[in-house]
Amino acid sequence: MDFLRWLFEAQIPVGGSVLVLREVLGNIFGLAGALGGMRRKVWAWPIGIAGNLLLLTVFLGNVFGAASPATLWGQAGRQIMFISVAAYGWYRWRQGLQSGTHGRAIVPGWASPKVRIAMVAAMIAGTAALAPVFDSMGSYPPVWADAWTFMGSLLATYGMARGWTEFWLIWVAVDIVGVPLLFSAGYFASAFMYLFYGFFTLAGFFVWWRADRRESRPLRPMPEPETAGALS
């Protein structure tokens, strides 16, 4: 109990303000999970879930202590969504690891054109549908940005579980909107981490792209051994 109380109350002084320790730790776990995802390691999923649990308590604002700044219902709901989809991704990647796909949990690939169109439509429609919901719950404005990051995170996490290389680009779209939102809401640790994620996700995209080209290439048949002194 003493450890939990310390965890929920601990702050890191920075200049004239403070950072909530749970926010810092949650983002560190998230970064470790992203690194594991780039390397296609199964442990990326449970590490990410641990970070999601910490950040859930942060984005619920005053529900978990006055040290937290504004409440962001979309960001909080995003953590619950992460945990649910991560459980699916964890299961799927464990299956891939057992099937022996090049020694990795999954072989990257590309979504079909129909899937890409469906994901863009889901991004736009989901943002439009969730914005008034988050607004009625009192989420920090602009509410559409909160809804955008929620939908993008959902699609990106699902895409990662399926092994679609495009999921990295969805994260870039999330970061472009999420960084200004988090800065304005006072979540400075998360905002800086999102800013770093923007460059990290671009690197991850090219890593998976190269892996897709390398590992999906059919193996060439081995040449027949030459026989010395062939029969004439």
PDB file of C-alpha atoms in Angstrom:
ATOM      1  CA  MET A   1       0.000   0.000   0.000  1.00  0.00           C
ATOM      2  CA  ASP A   2       2.834   2.402   0.786  1.00  0.00           C
ATOM      3  CA  PHE A   3       4.338   1.792  -2.647  1.00  0.00           C
ATOM      4  CA  LEU A   4       1.012   2.430  -4.394  1.00  0.00           C
ATOM      5  CA  ARG A   5       0.480   5.622  -2.405  1.00  0.00           C
ATOM      6  CA  TRP A   6       3.965   6.786  -3.306  1.00  0.00           C
ATOM      7  CA  LEU A   7       3.391   5.896  -6.967  1.00  0.00           C
ATOM      8  CA  PHE A   8       0.152   7.870  -7.140  1.00  0.00           C
ATOM      9  CA  GLU A   9       1.493  10.918  -5.306  1.00  0.00           C
ATOM     10  CA  ALA A  10       5.086  11.134  -6.592  1.00  0.00           C
ATOM     11  CA  GLN A  11       6.003  14.148  -8.700  1.00  0.00           C
ATOM     12  CA  ILE A  12       9.146  15.269 -10.497  1.00  0.00           C
ATOM     13  CA  PRO A  13       9.910  19.005 -10.169  1.00  0.00           C
ATOM     14  CA  VAL A  14      10.863  20.593 -13.481  1.00  0.00           C
ATOM     15  CA  GLY A  15      11.533  24.333 -13.450  1.00  0.00           C
ATOM     16  CA  GLY A  16       8.552  26.024 -11.899  1.00  0.00           C
ATOM     17  CA  SER A  17       6.171  23.085 -12.451  1.00  0.00           C
ATOM     18  CA  VAL A  18       6.010  19.346 -11.792  1.00  0.00           C
ATOM     19  CA  LEU A  19       5.600  16.168 -13.797  1.00  0.00           C
ATOM     20  CA  VAL A  20       3.475  13.297 -12.542  1.00  0.00           C
ATOM     21  CA  LEU A  21       5.739  10.258 -12.100  1.00  0.00           C
ATOM     22  CA  ARG A  22       3.040   7.905 -13.383  1.00  0.00           C
ATOM     23  CA  GLU A  23       2.934   9.846 -16.645  1.00  0.00           C
ATOM     24  CA  VAL A  24       6.697   9.621 -17.080  1.00  0.00           C
ATOM     25  CA  LEU A  25       6.811   5.896 -16.263  1.00  0.00           C
ATOM     26  CA  GLY A  26       3.817   5.160 -18.479  1.00  0.00           C
ATOM     27  CA  ASN A  27       5.498   6.799 -21.454  1.00  0.00           C
ATOM     28  CA  ILE A  28       8.776   4.983 -20.786  1.00  0.00           C
ATOM     29  CA  PHE A  29       6.917   1.672 -20.848  1.00  0.00           C
ATOM     30  CA  GLY A  30       5.148   2.813 -24.020  1.00  0.00           C
ATOM     31  CA  LEU A  31       8.455   3.626 -25.681  1.00  0.00           C
ATOM     32  CA  ALA A  32       9.865   0.230 -24.706  1.00  0.00           C
ATOM     33  CA  GLY A  33       6.765  -1.431 -26.161  1.00  0.00           C
ATOM     34  CA  ALA A  34       7.157   0.538 -29.418  1.00  0.00           C
ATOM     35  CA  LEU A  35      10.796  -0.532 -29.648  1.00  0.00           C
ATOM     36  CA  GLY A  36       9.771  -4.143 -29.146  1.00  0.00           C
ATOM     37  CA  GLY A  37       7.106  -3.709 -31.821  1.00  0.00           C
ATOM     38  CA  MET A  38       9.692  -2.421 -34.281  1.00  0.00           C
ATOM     39  CA  ARG A  39      11.785  -5.522 -33.590  1.00  0.00           C
ATOM     40  CA  ARG A  40       8.640  -7.704 -33.719  1.00  0.00           C
ATOM     41  CA  LYS A  41       9.101  -9.098 -30.215  1.00  0.00           C
ATOM     42  CA  VAL A  42       6.142 -10.626 -28.373  1.00  0.00           C
ATOM     43  CA  TRP A  43       7.141  -8.927 -25.101  1.00  0.00           C
ATOM     44  CA  ALA A  44       6.229  -5.592 -26.679  1.00  0.00           C
ATOM     45  CA  TRP A  45       2.560  -6.225 -25.890  1.00  0.00           C
ATOM     46  CA  PRO A  46       2.694  -6.879 -22.087  1.00  0.00           C
ATOM     47  CA  ILE A  47       5.202  -4.028 -21.639  1.00  0.00           C
ATOM     48  CA  GLY A  48       2.839  -1.730 -23.508  1.00  0.00           C
ATOM     49  CA  ILE A  49      -0.119  -2.856 -21.383  1.00  0.00           C
ATOM     50  CA  ALA A  50       1.760  -1.907 -18.206  1.00  0.00           C
ATOM     51  CA  GLY A  51       2.315   1.583 -19.628  1.00  0.00           C
ATOM     52  CA  ASN A  52      -1.349   1.853 -20.622  1.00  0.00           C
ATOM     53  CA  LEU A  53      -2.473   1.076 -17.061  1.00  0.00           C
ATOM     54  CA  LEU A  54      -0.267   3.831 -15.680  1.00  0.00           C
ATOM     55  CA  LEU A  55      -1.385   6.385 -18.266  1.00  0.00           C
ATOM     56  CA  LEU A  56      -5.037   5.495 -17.680  1.00  0.00           C
ATOM     57  CA  THR A  57      -4.740   6.773 -14.123  1.00  0.00           C
ATOM     58  CA  VAL A  58      -3.057   9.940 -15.411  1.00  0.00           C
ATOM     59  CA  PHE A  59      -5.544  10.984 -18.085  1.00  0.00           C
ATOM     60  CA  LEU A  60      -8.526  10.513 -15.785  1.00  0.00           C
ATOM     61  CA  GLY A  61      -7.323  13.708 -14.149  1.00  0.00           C
ATOM     62  CA  ASN A  62      -8.875  14.511 -10.797  1.00  0.00           C
ATOM     63  CA  VAL A  63     -10.278  11.004 -10.431  1.00  0.00           C
ATOM     64  CA  PHE A  64      -6.780   9.866  -9.457  1.00  0.00           C
ATOM     65  CA  GLY A  65      -5.477  12.906  -7.636  1.00  0.00           C
ATOM     66  CA  ALA A  66      -5.176  16.649  -7.922  1.00  0.00           C
ATOM     67  CA  ALA A  67      -1.625  16.354  -9.277  1.00  0.00           C
ATOM     68  CA  SER A  68      -3.078  15.484 -12.666  1.00  0.00           C
ATOM     69  CA  PRO A  69      -3.921  18.318 -15.084  1.00  0.00           C
ATOM     70  CA  ALA A  70      -6.995  18.432 -17.341  1.00  0.00           C
ATOM     71  CA  THR A  71      -9.136  15.343 -17.838  1.00  0.00           C
ATOM     72  CA  LEU A  72      -8.922  13.865 -21.352  1.00  0.00           C
ATOM     73  CA  TRP A  73     -11.626  11.249 -21.728  1.00  0.00           C
ATOM     74  CA  GLY A  74     -10.462  10.293 -25.193  1.00  0.00           C
ATOM     75  CA  GLN A  75      -6.901   9.708 -23.977  1.00  0.00           C
ATOM     76  CA  ALA A  76      -8.188   7.753 -20.983  1.00  0.00           C
ATOM     77  CA  GLY A  77     -10.497   5.627 -23.135  1.00  0.00           C
ATOM     78  CA  ARG A  78      -7.581   5.139 -25.513  1.00  0.00           C
ATOM     79  CA  GLN A  79      -5.652   3.318 -22.780  1.00  0.00           C
ATOM     80  CA  ILE A  80      -8.558   0.917 -22.207  1.00  0.00           C
ATOM     81  CA  MET A  81      -8.769   0.338 -25.943  1.00  0.00           C
ATOM     82  CA  PHE A  82      -5.001  -0.254 -26.060  1.00  0.00           C
ATOM     83  CA  ILE A  83      -5.240  -2.926 -23.387  1.00  0.00           C
ATOM     84  CA  SER A  84      -8.079  -4.725 -25.192  1.00  0.00           C
ATOM     85  CA  VAL A  85      -6.440  -4.685 -28.630  1.00  0.00           C
ATOM     86  CA  ALA A  86      -3.022  -5.473 -27.129  1.00  0.00           C
ATOM     87  CA  ALA A  87      -4.445  -8.678 -25.662  1.00  0.00           C
ATOM     88  CA  TYR A  88      -5.469  -9.671 -29.207  1.00  0.00           C
ATOM     89  CA  GLY A  89      -2.075  -8.661 -30.606  1.00  0.00           C
ATOM     90  CA  TRP A  90      -0.256 -10.571 -27.868  1.00  0.00           C
ATOM     91  CA  TYR A  91      -2.232 -13.723 -28.694  1.00  0.00           C
ATOM     92  CA  ARG A  92      -1.777 -13.322 -32.447  1.00  0.00           C
ATOM     93  CA  TRP A  93       1.985 -12.704 -32.244  1.00  0.00           C
ATOM     94  CA  ARG A  94       2.457 -15.667 -29.905  1.00  0.00           C
ATOM     95  CA  GLN A  95       0.738 -17.825 -32.507  1.00  0.00           C
ATOM     96  CA  GLY A  96       3.033 -16.440 -35.204  1.00  0.00           C
ATOM     97  CA  LEU A  97       6.102 -17.137 -33.094  1.00  0.00           C
ATOM     98  CA  GLN A  98       5.049 -20.745 -32.631  1.00  0.00           C
ATOM     99  CA  SER A  99       4.603 -21.164 -36.380  1.00  0.00           C
ATOM    100  CA  GLY A 100       8.257 -20.248 -36.953  1.00  0.00           C
ATOM    101  CA  THR A 101       7.927 -17.238 -39.260  1.00  0.00           C
ATOM    102  CA  HIS A 102      11.593 -16.388 -39.825  1.00  0.00           C
ATOM    103  CA  GLY A 103      12.193 -16.505 -36.081  1.00  0.00           C
ATOM    104  CA  ARG A 104       9.932 -13.451 -35.606  1.00  0.00           C
ATOM    105  CA  ALA A 105       6.461 -13.135 -34.193  1.00  0.00           C
ATOM    106  CA  ILE A 106       5.081 -11.860 -37.492  1.00  0.00           C
ATOM    107  CA  VAL A 107       6.135 -11.170 -41.073  1.00  0.00           C
ATOM    108  CA  PRO A 108       5.205  -7.601 -42.119  1.00  0.00           C
ATOM    109  CA  GLY A 109       2.891  -7.114 -45.067  1.00  0.00           C
ATOM    110  CA  TRP A 110       0.651  -4.515 -46.673  1.00  0.00           C
ATOM    111  CA  ALA A 111      -3.075  -4.097 -46.245  1.00  0.00           C
ATOM    112  CA  SER A 112      -5.217  -4.503 -49.344  1.00  0.00           C
ATOM    113  CA  PRO A 113      -6.566  -1.376 -51.104  1.00  0.00           C
ATOM    114  CA  LYS A 114     -10.058  -2.132 -49.756  1.00  0.00           C
ATOM    115  CA  VAL A 115      -8.731  -2.323 -46.207  1.00  0.00           C
ATOM    116  CA  ARG A 116      -6.883   0.977 -46.630  1.00  0.00           C
ATOM    117  CA  ILE A 117     -10.053   2.717 -47.840  1.00  0.00           C
ATOM    118  CA  ALA A 118     -12.004   1.199 -44.954  1.00  0.00           C
ATOM    119  CA  MET A 119      -9.426   2.410 -42.434  1.00  0.00           C
ATOM    120  CA  VAL A 120      -9.494   5.987 -43.790  1.00  0.00           C
ATOM    121  CA  ALA A 121     -13.304   5.955 -43.698  1.00  0.00           C
ATOM    122  CA  ALA A 122     -13.280   4.572 -40.144  1.00  0.00           C
ATOM    123  CA  MET A 123     -10.821   7.273 -39.071  1.00  0.00           C
ATOM    124  CA  ILE A 124     -13.006  10.100 -40.367  1.00  0.00           C
ATOM    125  CA  ALA A 125     -16.360   8.631 -39.325  1.00  0.00           C
ATOM    126  CA  GLY A 126     -15.102   7.575 -35.897  1.00  0.00           C
ATOM    127  CA  THR A 127     -13.659  11.006 -35.188  1.00  0.00           C
ATOM    128  CA  ALA A 128     -16.933  12.681 -36.181  1.00  0.00           C
ATOM    129  CA  ALA A 129     -18.973  10.277 -34.053  1.00  0.00           C
ATOM    130  CA  LEU A 130     -16.797  10.413 -30.935  1.00  0.00           C
ATOM    131  CA  ALA A 131     -16.208  14.172 -30.812  1.00  0.00           C
ATOM    132  CA  PRO A 132     -19.693  15.046 -29.471  1.00  0.00           C
ATOM    133  CA  VAL A 133     -19.501  12.131 -27.029  1.00  0.00           C
ATOM    134  CA  PHE A 134     -16.212  13.349 -25.549  1.00  0.00           C
ATOM    135  CA  ASP A 135     -17.564  16.904 -25.554  1.00  0.00           C
ATOM    136  CA  SER A 136     -20.594  15.898 -23.499  1.00  0.00           C
ATOM    137  CA  MET A 137     -18.267  14.174 -21.026  1.00  0.00           C
ATOM    138  CA  GLY A 138     -16.272  17.374 -20.532  1.00  0.00           C
ATOM    139  CA  SER A 139     -13.096  16.407 -22.375  1.00  0.00           C
ATOM    140  CA  TYR A 140     -10.447  19.089 -22.950  1.00  0.00           C
ATOM    141  CA  PRO A 141     -10.893  21.083 -26.200  1.00  0.00           C
ATOM    142  CA  PRO A 142     -10.493  20.865 -29.099  1.00  0.00           C
ATOM    143  CA  VAL A 143     -12.516  17.716 -28.650  1.00  0.00           C
ATOM    144  CA  TRP A 144     -12.130  16.578 -32.259  1.00  0.00           C
ATOM    145  CA  ALA A 145      -8.374  16.234 -31.624  1.00  0.00           C
ATOM    146  CA  ASP A 146      -9.054  13.939 -28.670  1.00  0.00           C
ATOM    147  CA  ALA A 147     -11.381  11.850 -30.864  1.00  0.00           C
ATOM    148  CA  TRP A 148      -8.834  11.795 -33.708  1.00  0.00           C
ATOM    149  CA  THR A 149      -6.050  10.449 -31.506  1.00  0.00           C
ATOM    150  CA  PHE A 150      -8.420   7.851 -30.069  1.00  0.00           C
ATOM    151  CA  MET A 151      -9.510   6.516 -33.468  1.00  0.00           C
ATOM    152  CA  GLY A 152      -6.002   6.646 -34.911  1.00  0.00           C
ATOM    153  CA  SER A 153      -4.593   4.759 -31.946  1.00  0.00           C
ATOM    154  CA  LEU A 154      -7.283   2.096 -32.301  1.00  0.00           C
ATOM    155  CA  LEU A 155      -6.576   1.571 -35.999  1.00  0.00           C
ATOM    156  CA  ALA A 156      -2.783   1.679 -35.562  1.00  0.00           C
ATOM    157  CA  THR A 157      -2.787  -0.873 -32.739  1.00  0.00           C
ATOM    158  CA  TYR A 158      -5.062  -3.203 -34.700  1.00  0.00           C
ATOM    159  CA  GLY A 159      -2.853  -2.783 -37.769  1.00  0.00           C
ATOM    160  CA  MET A 160       0.213  -3.679 -35.727  1.00  0.00           C
ATOM    161  CA  ALA A 161      -1.518  -6.822 -34.458  1.00  0.00           C
ATOM    162  CA  ARG A 162      -2.315  -7.818 -38.057  1.00  0.00           C
ATOM    163  CA  GLY A 163       1.208  -7.036 -39.234  1.00  0.00           C
ATOM    164  CA  TRP A 164       0.255  -4.253 -41.678  1.00  0.00           C
ATOM    165  CA  THR A 165       3.206  -1.954 -42.361  1.00  0.00           C
ATOM    166  CA  GLU A 166       0.871   1.044 -42.799  1.00  0.00           C
ATOM    167  CA  PHE A 167       0.148   1.126 -39.068  1.00  0.00           C
ATOM    168  CA  TRP A 168       3.323   3.174 -38.539  1.00  0.00           C
ATOM    169  CA  LEU A 169       1.967   5.930 -40.803  1.00  0.00           C
ATOM    170  CA  ILE A 170      -1.281   6.025 -38.820  1.00  0.00           C
ATOM    171  CA  TRP A 171       0.809   6.707 -35.722  1.00  0.00           C
ATOM    172  CA  VAL A 172       2.412   9.646 -37.509  1.00  0.00           C
ATOM    173  CA  ALA A 173      -1.063  11.080 -38.171  1.00  0.00           C
ATOM    174  CA  VAL A 174      -1.916  10.582 -34.486  1.00  0.00           C
ATOM    175  CA  ASP A 175       1.252  12.328 -33.328  1.00  0.00           C
ATOM    176  CA  ILE A 176       0.714  15.362 -35.582  1.00  0.00           C
ATOM    177  CA  VAL A 177      -2.562  16.085 -33.781  1.00  0.00           C
ATOM    178  CA  GLY A 178      -1.702  14.622 -30.380  1.00  0.00           C
ATOM    179  CA  VAL A 179       1.421  16.671 -29.663  1.00  0.00           C
ATOM    180  CA  PRO A 180      -0.270  20.114 -29.726  1.00  0.00           C
ATOM    181  CA  LEU A 181      -3.254  18.742 -27.794  1.00  0.00           C
ATOM    182  CA  LEU A 182      -1.134  17.357 -24.982  1.00  0.00           C
ATOM    183  CA  PHE A 183       1.002  20.488 -24.736  1.00  0.00           C
ATOM    184  CA  SER A 184      -2.078  22.697 -24.448  1.00  0.00           C
ATOM    185  CA  ALA A 185      -3.643  20.376 -21.841  1.00  0.00           C
ATOM    186  CA  GLY A 186      -0.513  20.444 -19.659  1.00  0.00           C
ATOM    187  CA  TYR A 187       0.643  16.857 -20.202  1.00  0.00           C
ATOM    188  CA  PHE A 188       4.207  17.872 -21.011  1.00  0.00           C
ATOM    189  CA  ALA A 189       5.868  14.467 -20.489  1.00  0.00           C
ATOM    190  CA  SER A 190       3.396  12.797 -22.848  1.00  0.00           C
ATOM    191  CA  ALA A 191       3.679  15.652 -25.365  1.00  0.00           C
ATOM    192  CA  PHE A 192       7.465  15.371 -25.548  1.00  0.00           C
ATOM    193  CA  MET A 193       7.175  11.605 -25.812  1.00  0.00           C
ATOM    194  CA  TYR A 194       4.654  11.941 -28.672  1.00  0.00           C
ATOM    195  CA  LEU A 195       7.045  14.322 -30.404  1.00  0.00           C
ATOM    196  CA  PHE A 196       9.778  11.710 -30.169  1.00  0.00           C
ATOM    197  CA  TYR A 197       7.324   9.022 -31.312  1.00  0.00           C
ATOM    198  CA  GLY A 198       6.765  10.993 -34.511  1.00  0.00           C
ATOM    199  CA  PHE A 199      10.357  10.414 -35.616  1.00  0.00           C
ATOM    200  CA  PHE A 200      10.423   6.924 -34.124  1.00  0.00           C
ATOM    201  CA  THR A 201       7.334   5.811 -36.065  1.00  0.00           C
ATOM    202  CA  LEU A 202       8.828   7.029 -39.339  1.00  0.00           C
ATOM    203  CA  ALA A 203      11.917   4.929 -38.624  1.00  0.00           C
ATOM    204  CA  GLY A 204       9.704   1.967 -37.723  1.00  0.00           C
ATOM    205  CA  PHE A 205       7.862   2.282 -41.036  1.00  0.00           C
ATOM    206  CA  PHE A 206      11.088   1.933 -43.030  1.00  0.00           C
ATOM    207  CA  VAL A 207      12.303  -0.938 -40.822  1.00  0.00           C
ATOM    208  CA  TRP A 208       9.104  -2.907 -41.483  1.00  0.00           C
ATOM    209  CA  TRP A 209       9.112  -1.955 -45.161  1.00  0.00           C
ATOM    210  CA  ARG A 210      12.597  -3.399 -45.596  1.00  0.00           C
ATOM    211  CA  ALA A 211      11.647  -6.480 -43.570  1.00  0.00           C
ATOM    212  CA  ASP A 212       8.610  -7.034 -45.787  1.00  0.00           C
ATOM    213  CA  ARG A 213      10.726  -6.866 -48.948  1.00  0.00           C
ATOM    214  CA  ARG A 214      13.358  -9.162 -47.448  1.00  0.00           C
ATOM    215  CA  GLU A 215      11.245 -11.805 -45.740  1.00  0.00           C
ATOM    216  CA  SER A 216       8.338 -12.090 -48.149  1.00  0.00           C
ATOM    217  CA  ARG A 217      10.707 -12.728 -51.054  1.00  0.00           C
ATOM    218  CA  PRO A 218      10.445 -16.400 -52.122  1.00  0.00           C
ATOM    219  CA  LEU A 219      13.550 -18.410 -51.447  1.00  0.00           C
ATOM    220  CA  ARG A 220      15.558 -19.374 -54.490  1.00  0.00           C
ATOM    221  CA  PRO A 221      15.984 -23.122 -55.029  1.00  0.00           C
ATOM    222  CA  MET A 222      19.392 -24.445 -54.177  1.00  0.00           C
ATOM    223  CA  PRO A 223      21.451 -25.352 -57.274  1.00  0.00           C
ATOM    224  CA  GLU A 224      21.943 -29.018 -57.977  1.00  0.00           C
ATOM    225  CA  PRO A 225      25.374 -30.184 -56.756  1.00  0.00           C
ATOM    226  CA  GLU A 226      27.803 -30.881 -59.548  1.00  0.00           C
ATOM    227  CA  THR A 227      28.824 -34.502 -59.750  1.00  0.00           C
ATOM    228  CA  ALA A 228      32.459 -35.154 -60.399  1.00  0.00           C
ATOM    229  CA  GLY A 229      33.070 -37.554 -63.207  1.00  0.00           C
ATOM    230  CA  ALA A 230      29.545 -37.579 -64.572  1.00  0.00           C
ATOM    231  CA  LEU A 231      28.605 -40.630 -66.631  1.00  0.00           C
ATOM    232  CA  SER A 232      28.873 -40.032 -70.311  1.00  0.00           C
TER     233      SER A 232
END
